[in-house]
mmCIF file of C-alpha atoms in Angstrom:
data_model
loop_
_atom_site.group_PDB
_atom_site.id
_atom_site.type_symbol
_atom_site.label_atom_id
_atom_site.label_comp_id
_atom_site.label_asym_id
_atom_site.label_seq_id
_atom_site.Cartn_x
_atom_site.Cartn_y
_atom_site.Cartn_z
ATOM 1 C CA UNK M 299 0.000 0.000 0.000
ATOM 2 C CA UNK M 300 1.239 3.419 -0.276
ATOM 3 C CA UNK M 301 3.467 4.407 -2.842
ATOM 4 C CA UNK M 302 3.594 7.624 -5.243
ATOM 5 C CA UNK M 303 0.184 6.496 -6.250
ATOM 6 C CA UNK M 304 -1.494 6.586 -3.107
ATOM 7 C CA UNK M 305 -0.259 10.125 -2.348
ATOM 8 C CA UNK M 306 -2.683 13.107 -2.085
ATOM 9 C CA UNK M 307 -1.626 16.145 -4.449
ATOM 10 C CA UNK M 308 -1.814 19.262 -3.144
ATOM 11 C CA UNK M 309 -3.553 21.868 -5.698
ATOM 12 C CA UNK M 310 -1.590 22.955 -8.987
ATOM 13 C CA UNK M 311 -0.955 25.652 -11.143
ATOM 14 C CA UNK M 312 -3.574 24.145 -13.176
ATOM 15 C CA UNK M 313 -6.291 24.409 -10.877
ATOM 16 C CA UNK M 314 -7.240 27.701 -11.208
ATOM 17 C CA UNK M 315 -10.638 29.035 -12.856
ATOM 18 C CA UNK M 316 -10.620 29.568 -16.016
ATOM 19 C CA UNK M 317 -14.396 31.758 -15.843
ATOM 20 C CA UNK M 318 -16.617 33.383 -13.285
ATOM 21 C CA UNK M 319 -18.929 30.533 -12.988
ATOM 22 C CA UNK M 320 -15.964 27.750 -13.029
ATOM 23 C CA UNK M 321 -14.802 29.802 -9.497
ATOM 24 C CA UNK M 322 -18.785 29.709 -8.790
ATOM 25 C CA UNK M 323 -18.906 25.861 -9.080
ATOM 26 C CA UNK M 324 -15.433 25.163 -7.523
ATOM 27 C CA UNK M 325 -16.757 27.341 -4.485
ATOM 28 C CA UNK M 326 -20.253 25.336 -4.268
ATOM 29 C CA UNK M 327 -18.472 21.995 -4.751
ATOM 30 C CA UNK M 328 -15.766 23.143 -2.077
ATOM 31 C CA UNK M 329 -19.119 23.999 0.538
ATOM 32 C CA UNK M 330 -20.525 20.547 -0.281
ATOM 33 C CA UNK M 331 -17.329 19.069 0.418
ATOM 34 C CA UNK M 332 -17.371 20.227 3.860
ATOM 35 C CA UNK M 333 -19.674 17.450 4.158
ATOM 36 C CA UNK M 334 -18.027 14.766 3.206
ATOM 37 C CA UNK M 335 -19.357 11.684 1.024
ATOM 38 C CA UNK M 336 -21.286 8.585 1.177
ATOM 39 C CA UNK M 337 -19.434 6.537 -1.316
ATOM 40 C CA UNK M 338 -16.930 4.043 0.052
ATOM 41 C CA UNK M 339 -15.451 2.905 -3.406
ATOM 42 C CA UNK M 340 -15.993 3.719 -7.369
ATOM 43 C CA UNK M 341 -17.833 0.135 -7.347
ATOM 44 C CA UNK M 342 -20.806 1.585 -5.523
ATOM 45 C CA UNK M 343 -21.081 4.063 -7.973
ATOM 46 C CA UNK M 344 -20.411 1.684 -10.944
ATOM 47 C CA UNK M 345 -23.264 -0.618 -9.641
ATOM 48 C CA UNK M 346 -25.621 2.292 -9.895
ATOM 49 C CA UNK M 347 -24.934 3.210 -13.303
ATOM 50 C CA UNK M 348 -28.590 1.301 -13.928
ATOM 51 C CA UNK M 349 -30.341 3.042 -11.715
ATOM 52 C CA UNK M 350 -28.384 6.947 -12.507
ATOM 53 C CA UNK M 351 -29.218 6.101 -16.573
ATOM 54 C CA UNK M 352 -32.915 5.423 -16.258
ATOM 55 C CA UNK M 353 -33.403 8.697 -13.967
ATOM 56 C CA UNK M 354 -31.445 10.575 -16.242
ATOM 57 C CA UNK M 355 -34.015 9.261 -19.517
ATOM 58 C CA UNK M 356 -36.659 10.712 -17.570
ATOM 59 C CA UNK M 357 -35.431 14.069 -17.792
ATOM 60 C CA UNK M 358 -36.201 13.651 -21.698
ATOM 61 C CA UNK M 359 -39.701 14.369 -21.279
ATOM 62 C CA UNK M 360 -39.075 17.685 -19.355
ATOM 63 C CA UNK M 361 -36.108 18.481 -22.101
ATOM 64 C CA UNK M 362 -38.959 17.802 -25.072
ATOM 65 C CA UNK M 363 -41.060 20.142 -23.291
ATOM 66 C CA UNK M 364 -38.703 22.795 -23.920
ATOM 67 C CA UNK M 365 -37.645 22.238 -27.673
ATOM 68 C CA UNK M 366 -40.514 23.622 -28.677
ATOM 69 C CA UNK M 367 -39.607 23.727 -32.268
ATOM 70 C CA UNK M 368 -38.752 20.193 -31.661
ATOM 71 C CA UNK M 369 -35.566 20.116 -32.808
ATOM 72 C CA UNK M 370 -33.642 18.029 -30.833
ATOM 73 C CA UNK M 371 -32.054 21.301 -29.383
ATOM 74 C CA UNK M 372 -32.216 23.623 -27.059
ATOM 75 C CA UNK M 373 -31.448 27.321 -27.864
ATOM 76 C CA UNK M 374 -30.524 29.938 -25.731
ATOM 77 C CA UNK M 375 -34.505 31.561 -25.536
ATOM 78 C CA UNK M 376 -35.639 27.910 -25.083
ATOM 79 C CA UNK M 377 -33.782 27.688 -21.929
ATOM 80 C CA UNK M 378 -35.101 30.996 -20.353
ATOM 81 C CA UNK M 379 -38.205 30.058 -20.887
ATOM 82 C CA UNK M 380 -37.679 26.380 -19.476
ATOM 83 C CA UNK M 381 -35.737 28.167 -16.736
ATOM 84 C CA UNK M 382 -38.811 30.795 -15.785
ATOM 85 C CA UNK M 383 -41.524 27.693 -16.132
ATOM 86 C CA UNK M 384 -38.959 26.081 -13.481
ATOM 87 C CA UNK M 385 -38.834 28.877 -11.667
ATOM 88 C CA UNK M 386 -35.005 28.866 -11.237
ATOM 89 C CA UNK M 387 -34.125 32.530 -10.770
ATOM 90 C CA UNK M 388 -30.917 33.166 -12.791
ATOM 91 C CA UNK M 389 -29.890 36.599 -13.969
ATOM 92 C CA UNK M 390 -29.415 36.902 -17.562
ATOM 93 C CA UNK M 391 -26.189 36.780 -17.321
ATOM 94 C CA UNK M 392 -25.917 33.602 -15.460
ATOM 95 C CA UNK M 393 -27.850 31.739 -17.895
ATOM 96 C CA UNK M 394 -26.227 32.597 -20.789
ATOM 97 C CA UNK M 395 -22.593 32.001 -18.856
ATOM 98 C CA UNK M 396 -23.957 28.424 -18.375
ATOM 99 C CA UNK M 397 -25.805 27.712 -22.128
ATOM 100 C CA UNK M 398 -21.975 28.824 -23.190
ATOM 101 C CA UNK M 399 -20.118 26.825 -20.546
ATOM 102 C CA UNK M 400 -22.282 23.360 -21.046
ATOM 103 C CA UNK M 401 -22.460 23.930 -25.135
ATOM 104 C CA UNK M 402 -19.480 21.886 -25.253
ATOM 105 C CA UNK M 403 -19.903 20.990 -28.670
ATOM 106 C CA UNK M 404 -19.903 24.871 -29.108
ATOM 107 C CA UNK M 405 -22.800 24.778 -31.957
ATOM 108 C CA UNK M 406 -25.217 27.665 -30.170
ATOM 109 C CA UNK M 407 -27.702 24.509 -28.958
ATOM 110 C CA UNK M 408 -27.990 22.366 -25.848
ATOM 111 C CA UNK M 409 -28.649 18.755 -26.875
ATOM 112 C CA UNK M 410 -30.197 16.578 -24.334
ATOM 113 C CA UNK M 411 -26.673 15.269 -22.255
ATOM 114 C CA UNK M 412 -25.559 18.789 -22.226
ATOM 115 C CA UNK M 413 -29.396 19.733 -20.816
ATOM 116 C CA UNK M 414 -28.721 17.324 -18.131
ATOM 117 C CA UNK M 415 -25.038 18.542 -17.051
ATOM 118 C CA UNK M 416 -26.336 22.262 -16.935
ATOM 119 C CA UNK M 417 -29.525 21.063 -14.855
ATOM 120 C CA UNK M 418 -27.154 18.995 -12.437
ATOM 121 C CA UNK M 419 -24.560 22.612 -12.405
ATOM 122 C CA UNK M 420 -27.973 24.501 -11.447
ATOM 123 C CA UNK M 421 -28.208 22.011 -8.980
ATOM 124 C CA UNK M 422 -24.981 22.377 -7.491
ATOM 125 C CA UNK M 423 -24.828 26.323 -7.629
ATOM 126 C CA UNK M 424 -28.031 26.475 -6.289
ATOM 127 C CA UNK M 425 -26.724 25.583 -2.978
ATOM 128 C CA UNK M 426 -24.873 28.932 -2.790
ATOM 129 C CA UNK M 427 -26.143 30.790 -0.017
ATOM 130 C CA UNK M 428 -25.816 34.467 -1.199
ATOM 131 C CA UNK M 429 -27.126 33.760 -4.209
ATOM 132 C CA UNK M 430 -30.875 34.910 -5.166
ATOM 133 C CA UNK M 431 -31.637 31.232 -6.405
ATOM 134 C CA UNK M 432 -30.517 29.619 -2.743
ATOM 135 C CA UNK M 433 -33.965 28.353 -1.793
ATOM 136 C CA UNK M 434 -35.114 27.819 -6.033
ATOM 137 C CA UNK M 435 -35.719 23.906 -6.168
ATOM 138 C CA UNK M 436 -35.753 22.372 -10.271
ATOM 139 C CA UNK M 437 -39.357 21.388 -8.947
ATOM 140 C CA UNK M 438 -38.165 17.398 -9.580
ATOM 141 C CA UNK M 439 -36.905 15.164 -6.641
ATOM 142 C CA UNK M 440 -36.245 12.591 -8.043
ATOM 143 C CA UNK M 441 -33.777 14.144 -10.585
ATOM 144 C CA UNK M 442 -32.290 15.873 -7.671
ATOM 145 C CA UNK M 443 -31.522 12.735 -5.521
ATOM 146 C CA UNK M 444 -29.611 11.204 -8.521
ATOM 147 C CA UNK M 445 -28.051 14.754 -9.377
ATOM 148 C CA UNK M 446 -26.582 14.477 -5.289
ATOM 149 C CA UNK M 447 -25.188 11.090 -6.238
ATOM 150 C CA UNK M 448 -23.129 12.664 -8.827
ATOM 151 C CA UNK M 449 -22.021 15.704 -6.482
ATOM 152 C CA UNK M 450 -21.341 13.067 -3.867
ATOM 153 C CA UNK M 451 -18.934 10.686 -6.459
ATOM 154 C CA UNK M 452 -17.087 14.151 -7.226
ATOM 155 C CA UNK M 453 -16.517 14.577 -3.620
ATOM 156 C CA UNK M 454 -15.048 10.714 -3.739
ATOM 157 C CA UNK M 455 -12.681 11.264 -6.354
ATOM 158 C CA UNK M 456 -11.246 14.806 -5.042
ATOM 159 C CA UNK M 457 -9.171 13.436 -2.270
ATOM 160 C CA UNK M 458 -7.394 16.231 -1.529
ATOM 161 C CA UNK M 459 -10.645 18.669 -1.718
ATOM 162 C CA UNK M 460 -9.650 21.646 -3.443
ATOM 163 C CA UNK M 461 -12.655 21.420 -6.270
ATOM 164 C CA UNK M 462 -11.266 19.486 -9.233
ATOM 165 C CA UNK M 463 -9.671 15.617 -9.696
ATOM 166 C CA UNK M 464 -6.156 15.005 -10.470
ATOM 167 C CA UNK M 465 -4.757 11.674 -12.175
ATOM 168 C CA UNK M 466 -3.435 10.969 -9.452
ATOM 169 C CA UNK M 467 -6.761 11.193 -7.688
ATOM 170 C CA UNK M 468 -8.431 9.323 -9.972
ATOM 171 C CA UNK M 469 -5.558 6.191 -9.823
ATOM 172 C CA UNK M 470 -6.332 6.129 -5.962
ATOM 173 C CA UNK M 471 -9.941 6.361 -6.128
ATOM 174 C CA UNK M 472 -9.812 3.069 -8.645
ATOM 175 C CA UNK M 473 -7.122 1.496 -6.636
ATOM 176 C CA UNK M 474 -9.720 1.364 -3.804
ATOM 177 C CA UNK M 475 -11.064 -0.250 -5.505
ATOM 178 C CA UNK M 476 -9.712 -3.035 -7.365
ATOM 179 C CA UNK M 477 -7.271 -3.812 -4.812
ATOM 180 C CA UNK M 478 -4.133 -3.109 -6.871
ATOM 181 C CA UNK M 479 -5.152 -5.322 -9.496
ATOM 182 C CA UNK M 480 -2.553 -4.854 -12.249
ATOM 183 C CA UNK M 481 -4.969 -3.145 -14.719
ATOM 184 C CA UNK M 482 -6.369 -0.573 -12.636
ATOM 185 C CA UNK M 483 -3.901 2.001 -13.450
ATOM 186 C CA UNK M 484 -4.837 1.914 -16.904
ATOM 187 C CA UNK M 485 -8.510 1.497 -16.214
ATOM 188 C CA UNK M 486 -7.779 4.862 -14.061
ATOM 189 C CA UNK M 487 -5.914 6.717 -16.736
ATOM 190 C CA UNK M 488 -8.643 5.802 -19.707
ATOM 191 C CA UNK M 489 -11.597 7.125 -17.100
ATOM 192 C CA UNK M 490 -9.410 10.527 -16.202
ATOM 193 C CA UNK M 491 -8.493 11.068 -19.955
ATOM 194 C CA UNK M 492 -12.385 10.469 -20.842
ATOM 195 C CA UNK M 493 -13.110 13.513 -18.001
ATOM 196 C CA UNK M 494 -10.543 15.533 -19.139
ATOM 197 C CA UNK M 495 -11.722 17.208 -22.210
ATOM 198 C CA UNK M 496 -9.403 20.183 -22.234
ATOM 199 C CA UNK M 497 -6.307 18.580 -21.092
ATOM 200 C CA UNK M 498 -4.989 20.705 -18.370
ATOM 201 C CA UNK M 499 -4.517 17.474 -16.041
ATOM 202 C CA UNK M 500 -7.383 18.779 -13.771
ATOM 203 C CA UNK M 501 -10.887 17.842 -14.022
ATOM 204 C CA UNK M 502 -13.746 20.297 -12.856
ATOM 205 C CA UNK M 503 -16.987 19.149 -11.898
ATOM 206 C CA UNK M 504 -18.578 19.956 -15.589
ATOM 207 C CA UNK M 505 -16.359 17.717 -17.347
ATOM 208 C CA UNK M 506 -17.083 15.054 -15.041
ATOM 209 C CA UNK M 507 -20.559 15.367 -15.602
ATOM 210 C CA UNK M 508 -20.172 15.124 -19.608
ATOM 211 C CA UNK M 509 -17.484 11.799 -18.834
ATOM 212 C CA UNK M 510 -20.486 10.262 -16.483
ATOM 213 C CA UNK M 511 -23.352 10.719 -19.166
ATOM 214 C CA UNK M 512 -21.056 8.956 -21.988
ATOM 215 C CA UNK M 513 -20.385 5.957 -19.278
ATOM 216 C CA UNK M 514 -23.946 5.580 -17.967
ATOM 217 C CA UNK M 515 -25.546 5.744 -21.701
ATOM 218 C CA UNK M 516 -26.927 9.021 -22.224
ATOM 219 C CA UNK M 517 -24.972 9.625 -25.655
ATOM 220 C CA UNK M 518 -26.545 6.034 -27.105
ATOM 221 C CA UNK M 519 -29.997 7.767 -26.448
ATOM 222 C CA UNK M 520 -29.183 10.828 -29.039
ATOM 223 C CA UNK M 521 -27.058 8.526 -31.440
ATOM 224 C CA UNK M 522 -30.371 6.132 -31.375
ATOM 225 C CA UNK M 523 -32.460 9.273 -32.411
ATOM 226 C CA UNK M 524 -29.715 10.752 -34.724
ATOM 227 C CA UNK M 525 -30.439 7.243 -36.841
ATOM 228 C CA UNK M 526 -33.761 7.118 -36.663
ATOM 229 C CA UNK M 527 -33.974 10.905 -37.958
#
């Protein structure tokens, strides 16, 4: 046990944010990790995969609801709207900071796995006391229990709980647990480069969200409608 991989990294150069609402989320997620987390090892979480995927679906309905040209997109007044109807008060500002943050594929739309990230950011944020929105629910429960299992796996993997996960991070969270099976490392290294979509070695809490919706299935669900279009 022990070893360079089990050591906890202290924050880098790397780990600083990038935009206002990237210091707004690392703040929220620092808060929440205050509190600690449930999950004992990244098995728990993998065994709930299931369970996370067909929550997540549901959200579809909600997400039609607000294409209202139907599509397959959200645009920018589609989300104000969906975001007044859900009486989530965000200034202007905020909203379009997150349509532009969550957009990863940067086309001016929100498909329906970048819907879900920014709903599960909203989420998160919406925890910060001196903002306006600190007592707004997203009016759905259920969504929000699975959304806290997500904010509660983050909390897992960032070992050394300054707001994003490191490599190193990730290699101890999956050395938990596999038990230093040989293969782990590289089963750690494939998940952290599948978070790590701008390759700055750090992961924040939105590209950990867009990694989790590729493993638990989300993406099949647009590629299956993409075909059938």
């Amino acid at each position: 046990m022990g070893g360079a991989l089990g050591k906890i990294e202290s924050p880098k150069k790397g780990s600083v944010p990038e935009t206002k609402l990237e210091a707004k989320m690392v703040e929220a997620m620092l808060r929440r990790e205050s509190q600690g987390s449930s999950v004992k090892s990244f098995n728990t979480i993998i065994l709930k995969f299931p369970k996370i995927d067909e929550s997540l679906r549901k959200c579809k309905a909600i997400f039609e609801q607000f294409d209202e040209d139907s599509n397959g997109a959200i645009d920018q007044e589609e989300l104000k709207k969906c975001f007044s109807k859900l009486e989530i008060s965000f200034t202007e500002e905020e909203i379009n900071d997150l349509f532009e943050a969550c957009d990863i594929n940067e086309d001016m739309v929100m498909k329906f796995s970048e819907f879900i990230v920014l709903l599960c950011v909203v989420y998160l944020l919406k925890d910060d006391p001196a903002a306006l929105h600190a007592k707004s629910r997203i009016g759905m429960p259920k969504l929000e229990r699975t959304f806290e299992t997500l904010v509660d796996t983050f909390v897992f993997l960032d070992k050394n709980k300054d707001g994003y996960v490191s490599k190193n991070e990730m290699v101890q969270a999956i050395n938990e647990t596999t038990s230093g099976e040989r293969s782990s490392g590289r089963i750690a290294m494939k998940r952290f480069e599948e978070m790590d979509w701008d390759k700055n070695g750090m992961v924040n809490f939105k590209e950990f969200l867009f990694a989790f919706t590729r493993w638990v299935g989300i993406d099949e669900v647009e590629d299956e409608e993409n075909e059938e279009a």
